[in-house]
PDB file of C-alpha atoms and ligand atoms in Angstrom:
ATOM      1  CA  MET A 269     206.081  51.800-192.221  1.00 90.00           C
ATOM      2  CA  ASN A 270     203.407  50.166-190.048  1.00 97.00           C
ATOM      3  CA  TYR A 271     200.160  52.048-189.517  1.00 98.00           C
ATOM      4  CA  ALA A 272     197.231  51.856-187.107  1.00 98.00           C
ATOM      5  CA  ASP A 273     193.683  53.225-187.298  1.00 98.00           C
ATOM      6  CA  MET A 274     192.845  53.840-183.659  1.00 98.00           C
ATOM      7  CA  HIS A 275     189.128  54.626-184.013  1.00 99.00           C
ATOM      8  CA  VAL A 276     186.861  51.977-185.534  1.00 98.00           C
ATOM      9  CA  HIS A 277     183.208  51.073-184.875  1.00 98.00           C
ATOM     10  CA  THR A 278     181.562  47.711-185.608  1.00 98.00           C
ATOM     11  CA  THR A 279     178.091  46.160-185.482  1.00 97.00           C
ATOM     12  CA  ALA A 280     178.603  45.792-181.704  1.00 97.00           C
ATOM     13  CA  SER A 281     177.551  49.464-181.605  1.00 97.00           C
ATOM     14  CA  ASP A 282     176.570  51.697-184.505  1.00 96.00           C
ATOM     15  CA  GLY A 283     178.862  50.498-187.280  1.00 97.00           C
ATOM     16  CA  THR A 284     177.423  48.401-190.107  1.00 97.00           C
ATOM     17  CA  VAL A 285     180.445  46.084-190.548  1.00 98.00           C
ATOM     18  CA  SER A 286     181.023  43.114-188.223  1.00 98.00           C
ATOM     19  CA  PRO A 287     184.167  42.925-186.073  1.00 98.00           C
ATOM     20  CA  ALA A 288     185.604  40.096-188.227  1.00 98.00           C
ATOM     21  CA  GLU A 289     184.937  41.993-191.477  1.00 98.00           C
ATOM     22  CA  VAL A 290     186.413  45.200-190.097  1.00 98.00           C
ATOM     23  CA  VAL A 291     189.702  43.348-189.541  1.00 98.00           C
ATOM     24  CA  GLU A 292     189.600  42.041-193.118  1.00 98.00           C
ATOM     25  CA  LEU A 293     189.115  45.614-194.362  1.00 98.00           C
ATOM     26  CA  ALA A 294     192.075  46.721-192.232  1.00 98.00           C
ATOM     27  CA  LEU A 295     194.263  44.084-193.895  1.00 98.00           C
ATOM     28  CA  LYS A 296     193.143  45.250-197.350  1.00 98.00           C
ATOM     29  CA  ALA A 297     193.890  48.858-196.362  1.00 98.00           C
ATOM     30  CA  GLY A 298     197.449  47.866-195.475  1.00 98.00           C
ATOM     31  CA  LEU A 299     197.124  48.561-191.747  1.00 98.00           C
ATOM     32  CA  SER A 300     199.049  46.662-189.042  1.00 98.00           C
ATOM     33  CA  ALA A 301     196.671  47.444-186.197  1.00 98.00           C
ATOM     34  CA  ILE A 302     193.218  48.818-185.418  1.00 98.00           C
ATOM     35  CA  ALA A 303     191.501  49.802-182.208  1.00 98.00           C
ATOM     36  CA  ILE A 304     187.930  48.600-181.786  1.00 98.00           C
ATOM     37  CA  THR A 305     186.260  51.598-180.127  1.00 98.00           C
ATOM     38  CA  ASP A 306     182.559  50.831-180.027  1.00 98.00           C
ATOM     39  CA  HIS A 307     180.235  53.113-178.058  1.00 97.00           C
ATOM     40  CA  ASP A 308     179.598  51.850-174.515  1.00 96.00           C
ATOM     41  CA  THR A 309     180.434  48.208-175.236  1.00 97.00           C
ATOM     42  CA  VAL A 310     183.391  45.833-175.481  1.00 97.00           C
ATOM     43  CA  SER A 311     181.368  43.033-177.052  1.00 97.00           C
ATOM     44  CA  GLY A 312     183.001  43.322-180.499  1.00 98.00           C
ATOM     45  CA  ILE A 313     186.579  42.939-179.288  1.00 98.00           C
ATOM     46  CA  ALA A 314     186.835  39.147-178.902  1.00 98.00           C
ATOM     47  CA  GLU A 315     185.634  38.437-182.457  1.00 98.00           C
ATOM     48  CA  ALA A 316     188.030  41.049-183.869  1.00 98.00           C
ATOM     49  CA  GLN A 317     190.911  39.499-181.929  1.00 98.00           C
ATOM     50  CA  ILE A 318     190.202  36.035-183.325  1.00 98.00           C
ATOM     51  CA  THR A 319     190.275  37.350-186.899  1.00 98.00           C
ATOM     52  CA  GLY A 320     193.208  39.611-186.044  1.00 98.00           C
ATOM     53  CA  SER A 321     195.386  36.723-184.913  1.00 98.00           C
ATOM     54  CA  ARG A 322     194.471  34.769-188.052  1.00 98.00           C
ATOM     55  CA  LEU A 323     195.294  37.669-190.395  1.00 98.00           C
ATOM     56  CA  GLY A 324     198.205  39.177-188.468  1.00 98.00           C
ATOM     57  CA  ILE A 325     196.461  42.428-187.538  1.00 98.00           C
ATOM     58  CA  ASP A 326     196.932  43.695-183.971  1.00 98.00           C
ATOM     59  CA  ILE A 327     193.680  44.529-182.216  1.00 98.00           C
ATOM     60  CA  ILE A 328     193.757  47.221-179.541  1.00 98.00           C
ATOM     61  CA  PRO A 329     190.869  46.649-177.139  1.00 98.00           C
ATOM     62  CA  GLY A 330     189.064  49.963-176.851  1.00 98.00           C
ATOM     63  CA  ILE A 331     185.856  51.795-176.123  1.00 98.00           C
ATOM     64  CA  GLU A 332     184.286  55.211-176.778  1.00 98.00           C
ATOM     65  CA  ILE A 333     182.278  56.823-174.004  1.00 98.00           C
ATOM     66  CA  SER A 334     179.930  59.816-174.270  1.00 97.00           C
ATOM     67  CA  THR A 335     180.669  62.105-171.352  1.00 98.00           C
ATOM     68  CA  ASP A 336     179.201  65.246-169.897  1.00 98.00           C
ATOM     69  CA  TYR A 337     181.639  68.152-170.224  1.00 98.00           C
ATOM     70  CA  ARG A 338     179.883  71.321-168.968  1.00 96.00           C
ATOM     71  CA  GLY A 339     176.639  70.102-170.485  1.00 94.00           C
ATOM     72  CA  HIS A 340     178.221  69.118-173.815  1.00 94.00           C
ATOM     73  CA  ASP A 341     178.481  65.598-175.250  1.00 95.00           C
ATOM     74  CA  VAL A 342     182.257  65.060-175.350  1.00 98.00           C
ATOM     75  CA  HIS A 343     183.640  61.655-176.294  1.00 98.00           C
ATOM     76  CA  MET A 344     186.452  59.900-174.469  1.00 98.00           C
ATOM     77  CA  LEU A 345     188.331  56.963-175.966  1.00 98.00           C
ATOM     78  CA  GLY A 346     189.680  54.198-173.741  1.00 98.00           C
ATOM     79  CA  TYR A 347     192.557  52.059-175.061  1.00 98.00           C
ATOM     80  CA  PHE A 348     193.921  48.773-173.724  1.00 98.00           C
ATOM     81  CA  ILE A 349     191.049  48.430-171.289  1.00 97.00           C
ATOM     82  CA  ASP A 350     190.597  44.930-169.923  1.00 96.00           C
ATOM     83  CA  PRO A 351     187.333  43.703-171.486  1.00 96.00           C
ATOM     84  CA  ASP A 352     186.933  41.335-168.523  1.00 95.00           C
ATOM     85  CA  SER A 353     187.438  44.002-165.859  1.00 96.00           C
ATOM     86  CA  PRO A 354     184.674  43.863-163.226  1.00 96.00           C
ATOM     87  CA  GLU A 355     184.745  47.697-163.272  1.00 95.00           C
ATOM     88  CA  LEU A 356     183.191  47.772-166.752  1.00 95.00           C
ATOM     89  CA  GLU A 357     179.866  46.041-166.271  1.00 94.00           C
ATOM     90  CA  PRO A 358     177.998  48.416-163.908  1.00 96.00           C
ATOM     91  CA  VAL A 359     179.024  51.603-165.708  1.00 97.00           C
ATOM     92  CA  LEU A 360     178.406  50.280-169.210  1.00 96.00           C
ATOM     93  CA  SER A 361     175.063  48.724-168.354  1.00 96.00           C
ATOM     94  CA  TRP A 362     173.993  52.037-166.777  1.00 97.00           C
ATOM     95  CA  ALA A 363     174.985  53.884-169.979  1.00 96.00           C
ATOM     96  CA  VAL A 364     173.242  51.365-172.234  1.00 95.00           C
ATOM     97  CA  ASN A 365     170.124  51.532-170.075  1.00 96.00           C
ATOM     98  CA  GLU A 366     170.112  55.342-170.317  1.00 97.00           C
ATOM     99  CA  LYS A 367     170.427  55.034-174.080  1.00 96.00           C
ATOM    100  CA  ASN A 368     167.555  52.534-174.248  1.00 96.00           C
ATOM    101  CA  LEU A 369     165.277  54.787-172.170  1.00 97.00           C
ATOM    102  CA  ARG A 370     166.171  57.691-174.447  1.00 98.00           C
ATOM    103  CA  ASN A 371     165.573  55.565-177.581  1.00 98.00           C
ATOM    104  CA  ARG A 372     162.075  54.753-176.314  1.00 98.00           C
ATOM    105  CA  LYS A 373     161.301  58.449-175.878  1.00 98.00           C
ATOM    106  CA  ILE A 374     162.548  59.210-179.400  1.00 98.00           C
ATOM    107  CA  ALA A 375     160.493  56.357-180.895  1.00 98.00           C
ATOM    108  CA  ALA A 376     157.356  57.456-178.998  1.00 98.00           C
ATOM    109  CA  ALA A 377     157.763  61.058-180.205  1.00 98.00           C
ATOM    110  CA  LEU A 378     158.268  59.866-183.794  1.00 98.00           C
ATOM    111  CA  ARG A 379     155.118  57.712-183.683  1.00 97.00           C
ATOM    112  CA  GLU A 380     153.186  60.565-182.125  1.00 97.00           C
ATOM    113  CA  ALA A 381     154.234  62.706-185.096  1.00 98.00           C
ATOM    114  CA  GLY A 382     153.025  60.051-187.527  1.00 97.00           C
ATOM    115  CA  PHE A 383     156.287  58.285-188.400  1.00 98.00           C
ATOM    116  CA  CYS A 384     155.848  54.547-188.708  1.00 97.00           C
ATOM    117  CA  ILE A 385     158.857  53.542-186.600  1.00 97.00           C
ATOM    118  CA  ASP A 386     158.885  50.562-184.244  1.00 96.00           C
ATOM    119  CA  LEU A 387     161.763  50.294-181.784  1.00 97.00           C
ATOM    120  CA  GLY A 388     161.074  46.574-181.299  1.00 96.00           C
ATOM    121  CA  ASP A 389     161.665  46.016-185.035  1.00 96.00           C
ATOM    122  CA  ILE A 390     164.952  47.918-184.850  1.00 97.00           C
ATOM    123  CA  GLU A 391     166.054  45.939-181.783  1.00 95.00           C
ATOM    124  CA  SER A 392     165.280  42.607-183.390  1.00 95.00           C
ATOM    125  CA  LYS A 393     167.142  43.581-186.578  1.00 95.00           C
ATOM    126  CA  HIS A 394     170.238  44.370-184.484  1.00 94.00           C
ATOM    127  CA  ALA A 395     170.292  41.692-181.786  1.00 91.00           C
ATOM    128  CA  GLY A 396     173.332  41.905-179.498  1.00 89.00           C
ATOM    129  CA  THR A 397     173.985  45.535-180.462  1.00 95.00           C
ATOM    130  CA  VAL A 398     174.020  48.713-178.401  1.00 94.00           C
ATOM    131  CA  ILE A 399     171.210  50.570-180.178  1.00 96.00           C
ATOM    132  CA  GLY A 400     171.613  54.312-180.691  1.00 96.00           C
ATOM    133  CA  ARG A 401     170.310  57.107-182.848  1.00 97.00           C
ATOM    134  CA  PRO A 402     172.178  55.837-185.950  1.00 97.00           C
ATOM    135  CA  HIS A 403     170.048  52.655-185.886  1.00 97.00           C
ATOM    136  CA  ILE A 404     166.869  54.705-185.622  1.00 98.00           C
ATOM    137  CA  ALA A 405     168.167  56.927-188.431  1.00 98.00           C
ATOM    138  CA  ALA A 406     168.956  53.906-190.628  1.00 97.00           C
ATOM    139  CA  GLU A 407     165.398  52.609-190.103  1.00 97.00           C
ATOM    140  CA  MET A 408     164.014  56.021-191.061  1.00 98.00           C
ATOM    141  CA  VAL A 409     166.132  55.966-194.228  1.00 97.00           C
ATOM    142  CA  ALA A 410     164.895  52.428-195.022  1.00 96.00           C
ATOM    143  CA  LYS A 411     161.304  53.692-194.660  1.00 96.00           C
ATOM    144  CA  GLY A 412     161.960  56.644-196.958  1.00 97.00           C
ATOM    145  CA  TYR A 413     161.745  59.419-194.349  1.00 98.00           C
ATOM    146  CA  ALA A 414     165.255  60.645-195.156  1.00 97.00           C
ATOM    147  CA  SER A 415     167.795  59.938-197.868  1.00 97.00           C
ATOM    148  CA  SER A 416     170.770  59.280-195.582  1.00 96.00           C
ATOM    149  CA  VAL A 417     171.637  58.748-191.923  1.00 96.00           C
ATOM    150  CA  SER A 418     173.362  62.122-191.770  1.00 96.00           C
ATOM    151  CA  GLU A 419     170.365  63.888-193.334  1.00 97.00           C
ATOM    152  CA  CYS A 420     168.207  62.202-190.706  1.00 98.00           C
ATOM    153  CA  PHE A 421     170.463  63.609-187.966  1.00 97.00           C
ATOM    154  CA  GLU A 422     170.283  67.062-189.528  1.00 97.00           C
ATOM    155  CA  ARG A 423     166.491  67.079-189.867  1.00 98.00           C
ATOM    156  CA  TYR A 424     165.186  64.967-187.009  1.00 98.00           C
ATOM    157  CA  LEU A 425     167.543  63.437-184.465  1.00 98.00           C
ATOM    158  CA  GLY A 426     170.491  65.792-183.971  1.00 96.00           C
ATOM    159  CA  GLU A 427     170.818  68.316-181.169  1.00 92.00           C
ATOM    160  CA  GLY A 428     168.357  71.165-181.713  1.00 93.00           C
ATOM    161  CA  CYS A 429     166.114  69.021-183.957  1.00 97.00           C
ATOM    162  CA  PRO A 430     162.455  68.206-183.237  1.00 97.00           C
ATOM    163  CA  PHE A 431     163.137  64.633-182.071  1.00 98.00           C
ATOM    164  CA  TYR A 432     166.300  65.255-180.092  1.00 97.00           C
ATOM    165  CA  VAL A 433     166.034  63.784-176.602  1.00 97.00           C
ATOM    166  CA  PRO A 434     168.939  64.262-174.177  1.00 94.00           C
ATOM    167  CA  ARG A 435     170.244  61.454-172.021  1.00 95.00           C
ATOM    168  CA  GLN A 436     172.291  61.210-168.841  1.00 96.00           C
ATOM    169  CA  ARG A 437     176.012  60.769-169.445  1.00 97.00           C
ATOM    170  CA  ILE A 438     178.936  60.034-167.162  1.00 98.00           C
ATOM    171  CA  GLU A 439     180.782  63.173-166.092  1.00 98.00           C
ATOM    172  CA  PHE A 440     183.977  63.968-168.081  1.00 98.00           C
ATOM    173  CA  ALA A 441     186.517  63.451-165.252  1.00 98.00           C
ATOM    174  CA  GLU A 442     184.607  60.399-163.985  1.00 98.00           C
ATOM    175  CA  ALA A 443     184.868  58.824-167.445  1.00 98.00           C
ATOM    176  CA  ILE A 444     188.661  59.244-167.441  1.00 98.00           C
ATOM    177  CA  LYS A 445     188.901  57.655-163.993  1.00 98.00           C
ATOM    178  CA  PHE A 446     186.592  54.841-165.061  1.00 98.00           C
ATOM    179  CA  ILE A 447     188.812  54.050-168.075  1.00 98.00           C
ATOM    180  CA  ILE A 448     191.905  54.016-165.854  1.00 98.00           C
ATOM    181  CA  ARG A 449     190.204  51.743-163.286  1.00 97.00           C
ATOM    182  CA  SER A 450     189.360  49.382-166.161  1.00 97.00           C
ATOM    183  CA  GLY A 451     193.054  49.032-166.942  1.00 96.00           C
ATOM    184  CA  GLY A 452     192.979  51.465-169.860  1.00 98.00           C
ATOM    185  CA  LYS A 453     194.449  54.720-171.129  1.00 98.00           C
ATOM    186  CA  ALA A 454     192.116  57.653-171.782  1.00 98.00           C
ATOM    187  CA  VAL A 455     192.375  59.764-174.944  1.00 98.00           C
ATOM    188  CA  LEU A 456     190.245  62.814-175.741  1.00 99.00           C
ATOM    189  CA  ALA A 457     188.293  62.016-178.937  1.00 99.00           C
ATOM    190  CA  HIS A 458     187.927  64.333-181.981  1.00 98.00           C
ATOM    191  CA  PRO A 459     188.413  67.600-180.015  1.00 98.00           C
ATOM    192  CA  LEU A 460     187.186  69.811-182.861  1.00 98.00           C
ATOM    193  CA  GLN A 461     183.796  68.106-183.236  1.00 97.00           C
ATOM    194  CA  TYR A 462     182.303  70.016-180.311  1.00 97.00           C
ATOM    195  CA  LYS A 463     182.379  73.423-182.004  1.00 94.00           C
ATOM    196  CA  PHE A 464     184.188  74.987-179.046  1.00 97.00           C
ATOM    197  CA  SER A 465     186.404  78.050-179.378  1.00 97.00           C
ATOM    198  CA  PHE A 466     190.155  77.397-179.446  1.00 97.00           C
ATOM    199  CA  SER A 467     190.445  78.565-175.843  1.00 98.00           C
ATOM    200  CA  GLU A 468     187.605  76.309-174.651  1.00 98.00           C
ATOM    201  CA  THR A 469     189.179  73.385-176.540  1.00 98.00           C
ATOM    202  CA  GLU A 470     192.447  74.131-174.787  1.00 98.00           C
ATOM    203  CA  LYS A 471     190.708  74.293-171.395  1.00 98.00           C
ATOM    204  CA  MET A 472     189.101  70.918-172.065  1.00 98.00           C
ATOM    205  CA  ALA A 473     192.454  69.340-173.024  1.00 98.00           C
ATOM    206  CA  ALA A 474     194.093  70.796-169.920  1.00 98.00           C
ATOM    207  CA  LEU A 475     191.320  69.477-167.669  1.00 98.00           C
ATOM    208  CA  ALA A 476     191.536  66.051-169.307  1.00 98.00           C
ATOM    209  CA  LYS A 477     195.256  65.935-168.570  1.00 98.00           C
ATOM    210  CA  THR A 478     194.665  66.934-164.935  1.00 98.00           C
ATOM    211  CA  HIS A 479     192.426  63.917-164.472  1.00 98.00           C
ATOM    212  CA  GLY A 480     194.834  61.429-166.021  1.00 98.00           C
ATOM    213  CA  CYS A 481     194.031  61.492-169.729  1.00 98.00           C
ATOM    214  CA  VAL A 482     197.216  60.594-171.665  1.00 98.00           C
ATOM    215  CA  GLY A 483     196.376  61.432-175.268  1.00 98.00           C
ATOM    216  CA  ILE A 484     194.479  63.617-177.687  1.00 99.00           C
ATOM    217  CA  GLU A 485     193.057  62.574-181.069  1.00 99.00           C
ATOM    218  CA  VAL A 486     194.902  64.781-183.536  1.00 98.00           C
ATOM    219  CA  TYR A 487     194.628  62.873-186.828  1.00 98.00           C
ATOM    220  CA  TYR A 488     190.935  62.473-187.576  1.00 98.00           C
ATOM    221  CA  THR A 489     188.813  62.236-190.715  1.00 98.00           C
ATOM    222  CA  GLY A 490     188.309  65.715-192.124  1.00 98.00           C
ATOM    223  CA  TYR A 491     190.938  67.500-190.033  1.00 98.00           C
ATOM    224  CA  GLY A 492     193.163  69.645-192.246  1.00 98.00           C
ATOM    225  CA  GLU A 493     196.683  70.958-191.815  1.00 98.00           C
ATOM    226  CA  SER A 494     195.839  73.959-189.636  1.00 97.00           C
ATOM    227  CA  GLU A 495     193.554  71.914-187.381  1.00 98.00           C
ATOM    228  CA  ILE A 496     196.218  69.251-186.967  1.00 98.00           C
ATOM    229  CA  ALA A 497     198.812  71.929-186.191  1.00 98.00           C
ATOM    230  CA  PHE A 498     196.558  73.428-183.490  1.00 98.00           C
ATOM    231  CA  LEU A 499     195.905  70.035-181.891  1.00 98.00           C
ATOM    232  CA  LEU A 500     199.605  69.128-182.063  1.00 98.00           C
ATOM    233  CA  SER A 501     200.391  72.351-180.211  1.00 98.00           C
ATOM    234  CA  LEU A 502     197.940  71.354-177.455  1.00 98.00           C
ATOM    235  CA  ALA A 503     199.475  67.862-177.314  1.00 98.00           C
ATOM    236  CA  GLU A 504     202.922  69.404-176.926  1.00 98.00           C
ATOM    237  CA  LYS A 505     201.854  72.010-174.365  1.00 98.00           C
ATOM    238  CA  TYR A 506     200.010  69.567-172.090  1.00 98.00           C
ATOM    239  CA  GLY A 507     202.146  66.480-172.600  1.00 98.00           C
ATOM    240  CA  LEU A 508     199.411  64.504-174.365  1.00 98.00           C
ATOM    241  CA  ILE A 509     200.241  61.782-176.908  1.00 98.00           C
ATOM    242  CA  PRO A 510     198.876  62.689-180.372  1.00 98.00           C
ATOM    243  CA  THR A 511     196.758  59.762-181.593  1.00 98.00           C
ATOM    244  CA  GLY A 512     194.534  59.290-184.616  1.00 98.00           C
ATOM    245  CA  GLY A 513     191.862  57.259-186.297  1.00 98.00           C
ATOM    246  CA  SER A 514     189.142  57.408-188.923  1.00 98.00           C
ATOM    247  CA  ASP A 515     185.922  56.879-186.879  1.00 98.00           C
ATOM    248  CA  PHE A 516     184.906  54.275-189.450  1.00 98.00           C
ATOM    249  CA  HIS A 517     181.180  53.312-189.164  1.00 98.00           C
ATOM    250  CA  GLY A 518     180.561  51.478-192.489  1.00 97.00           C
ATOM    251  CA  ASP A 519     177.381  52.619-194.269  1.00 95.00           C
ATOM    252  CA  ASN A 520     176.303  54.800-191.323  1.00 93.00           C
ATOM    253  CA  LYS A 521     179.084  57.223-192.300  1.00 95.00           C
ATOM    254  CA  PRO A 522     179.586  56.240-195.942  1.00 95.00           C
ATOM    255  CA  ASP A 523     182.252  58.851-196.672  1.00 97.00           C
ATOM    256  CA  ILE A 524     184.689  57.392-194.147  1.00 98.00           C
ATOM    257  CA  SER A 525     186.909  54.451-195.068  1.00 98.00           C
ATOM    258  CA  ILE A 526     189.041  52.470-192.683  1.00 98.00           C
ATOM    259  CA  GLY A 527     192.557  53.889-192.405  1.00 98.00           C
ATOM    260  CA  GLN A 528     191.463  57.271-193.775  1.00 98.00           C
ATOM    261  CA  ALA A 529     193.079  58.769-190.677  1.00 98.00           C
ATOM    262  CA  LYS A 530     195.885  56.792-189.079  1.00 98.00           C
ATOM    263  CA  VAL A 531     199.087  56.964-187.045  1.00 98.00           C
ATOM    264  CA  THR A 532     202.338  55.049-187.158  1.00 98.00           C
ATOM    265  CA  TYR A 533     202.639  51.988-184.964  1.00 97.00           C
ATOM    266  CA  ASP A 534     204.953  53.929-182.614  1.00 97.00           C
ATOM    267  CA  THR A 535     201.892  55.767-181.321  1.00 98.00           C
ATOM    268  CA  VAL A 536     200.292  52.462-180.356  1.00 98.00           C
ATOM    269  CA  ARG A 537     203.436  51.598-178.393  1.00 97.00           C
ATOM    270  CA  LEU A 538     203.392  54.979-176.656  1.00 97.00           C
ATOM    271  CA  ILE A 539     199.795  54.460-175.533  1.00 97.00           C
ATOM    272  CA  SER A 540     200.276  50.816-174.583  1.00 95.00           C
ATOM    273  CA  PRO A 541     200.572  50.068-170.854  1.00 88.00           C
ATOM    274  CA  ASN A 542     203.277  47.478-171.739  1.00 80.00           C
ATOM    275  CA  PRO A 543     205.363  49.160-174.447  1.00 70.00           C
TER     276      PRO A 543
HETATM  277  P1  LIG B 605     173.661  58.176-179.615  1.00 50.17           P
HETATM  278  O1  LIG B 605     174.921  57.758-178.892  1.00 50.17           O
HETATM  279  O2  LIG B 605     172.673  57.103-179.728  1.00 50.17           O
HETATM  280  O3  LIG B 605     173.107  59.446-179.060  1.00 50.17           O
HETATM  281  O4  LIG B 605     174.116  58.477-181.114  1.00 50.17           O
HETATM  282  C1  LIG B 605     175.217  59.302-181.331  1.00 50.17           C
HETATM  283  C2  LIG B 605     176.114  58.717-182.399  1.00 50.17           C
HETATM  284  O5  LIG B 605     175.519  58.946-183.653  1.00 50.17           O
HETATM  285  C3  LIG B 605     177.446  59.420-182.481  1.00 50.17           C
HETATM  286  O6  LIG B 605     178.385  58.885-181.592  1.00 50.17           O
HETATM  287  C4  LIG B 605     177.843  59.187-183.915  1.00 50.17           C
HETATM  288  O7  LIG B 605     178.490  57.942-184.069  1.00 50.17           O
HETATM  289  C5  LIG B 605     176.518  59.128-184.639  1.00 50.17           C
HETATM  290  N1  LIG B 605     176.228  60.386-185.336  1.00 50.17           N
HETATM  291  C6  LIG B 605     176.105  61.617-184.816  1.00 50.17           C
HETATM  292  N2  LIG B 605     175.838  62.531-185.770  1.00 50.17           N
HETATM  293  C7  LIG B 605     175.812  61.852-186.942  1.00 50.17           C
HETATM  294  C8  LIG B 605     175.597  62.218-188.303  1.00 50.17           C
HETATM  295  N3  LIG B 605     175.349  63.473-188.662  1.00 50.17           N
HETATM  296  N4  LIG B 605     175.646  61.234-189.237  1.00 50.17           N
HETATM  297  C9  LIG B 605     175.896  59.965-188.875  1.00 50.17           C
HETATM  298  N5  LIG B 605     176.098  59.551-187.619  1.00 50.17           N
HETATM  299  C10 LIG B 605     176.065  60.476-186.661  1.00 50.17           C
HETATM  300 ZN1  LIG B 606     179.212  56.028-183.558  1.00 50.17          ZN
HETATM  301 FE1  LIG B 607     182.749  60.020-181.204  1.00 50.17          FE
HETATM  302 FE1  LIG B 608     183.507  57.149-182.789  1.00 50.17          FE
END
């Protein structure tokens, strides 16, 4: 059987493994395909495709976008987008700019509170990367302010924490339309990460479908049998394709390995615009 991990981050956003190395890990894990789904950027895709064609791993060009769903940060995956689409540039540069403005506010608040954190240092360590909270968290870990990235999110940077700063995000339905305009297929990411009730999760899936979303991420790191069964029932009810992936981030999420959550290659064909 051929398998695909449809949710992988690289150093182009907040993963710690380069696009080329991610493909090598996929080969070692016995996968046939991976989707590169970096946050707000397509800059890792070309490198992954070069290594993919050398090693015989199919690379699905993808993206993950943070959207605004009724004030909540809900993620939308875009698959088979055209990385050269002229639609991408203005929306992605707006999102990256919003993130950078937010990063500056976080860094200023941290310095104000006595943390020795310099955003310029972080940016120069990660040239060519979309910088986000995980990079700030990794720097805080390196300086001894926390023992892990996730502890740093829990104590300082996560929602409800002292250094949480909100940022503007593209509206949920707008994000779906944007993915479609960019030649891609939209899939609702990790629907149980938002801590919604079952009925709110269902409402969100239904709304996504209304606006042209074609899939829902059912197989995801940490989702157990009952969670998968619930998400499969939503997929069935609303005619959404059940997809899956690990959300691999390298050392930024050290408990997740590539291929930990996966789907058969048939799912890739179902999502593909040219099956
Ligand atoms: P940002 O987009 O800069 O606001 O950062 C959000 C990203 O941080 C998410 O998309 C996740 O990839 C990552 N993240 C969120 N919570 C955690 C956590 N507890 N541990 C590690 N990474 C996290
Ligand atoms: Zn991430
Ligand atoms: Fe996500
Ligand atoms: Fe992700």
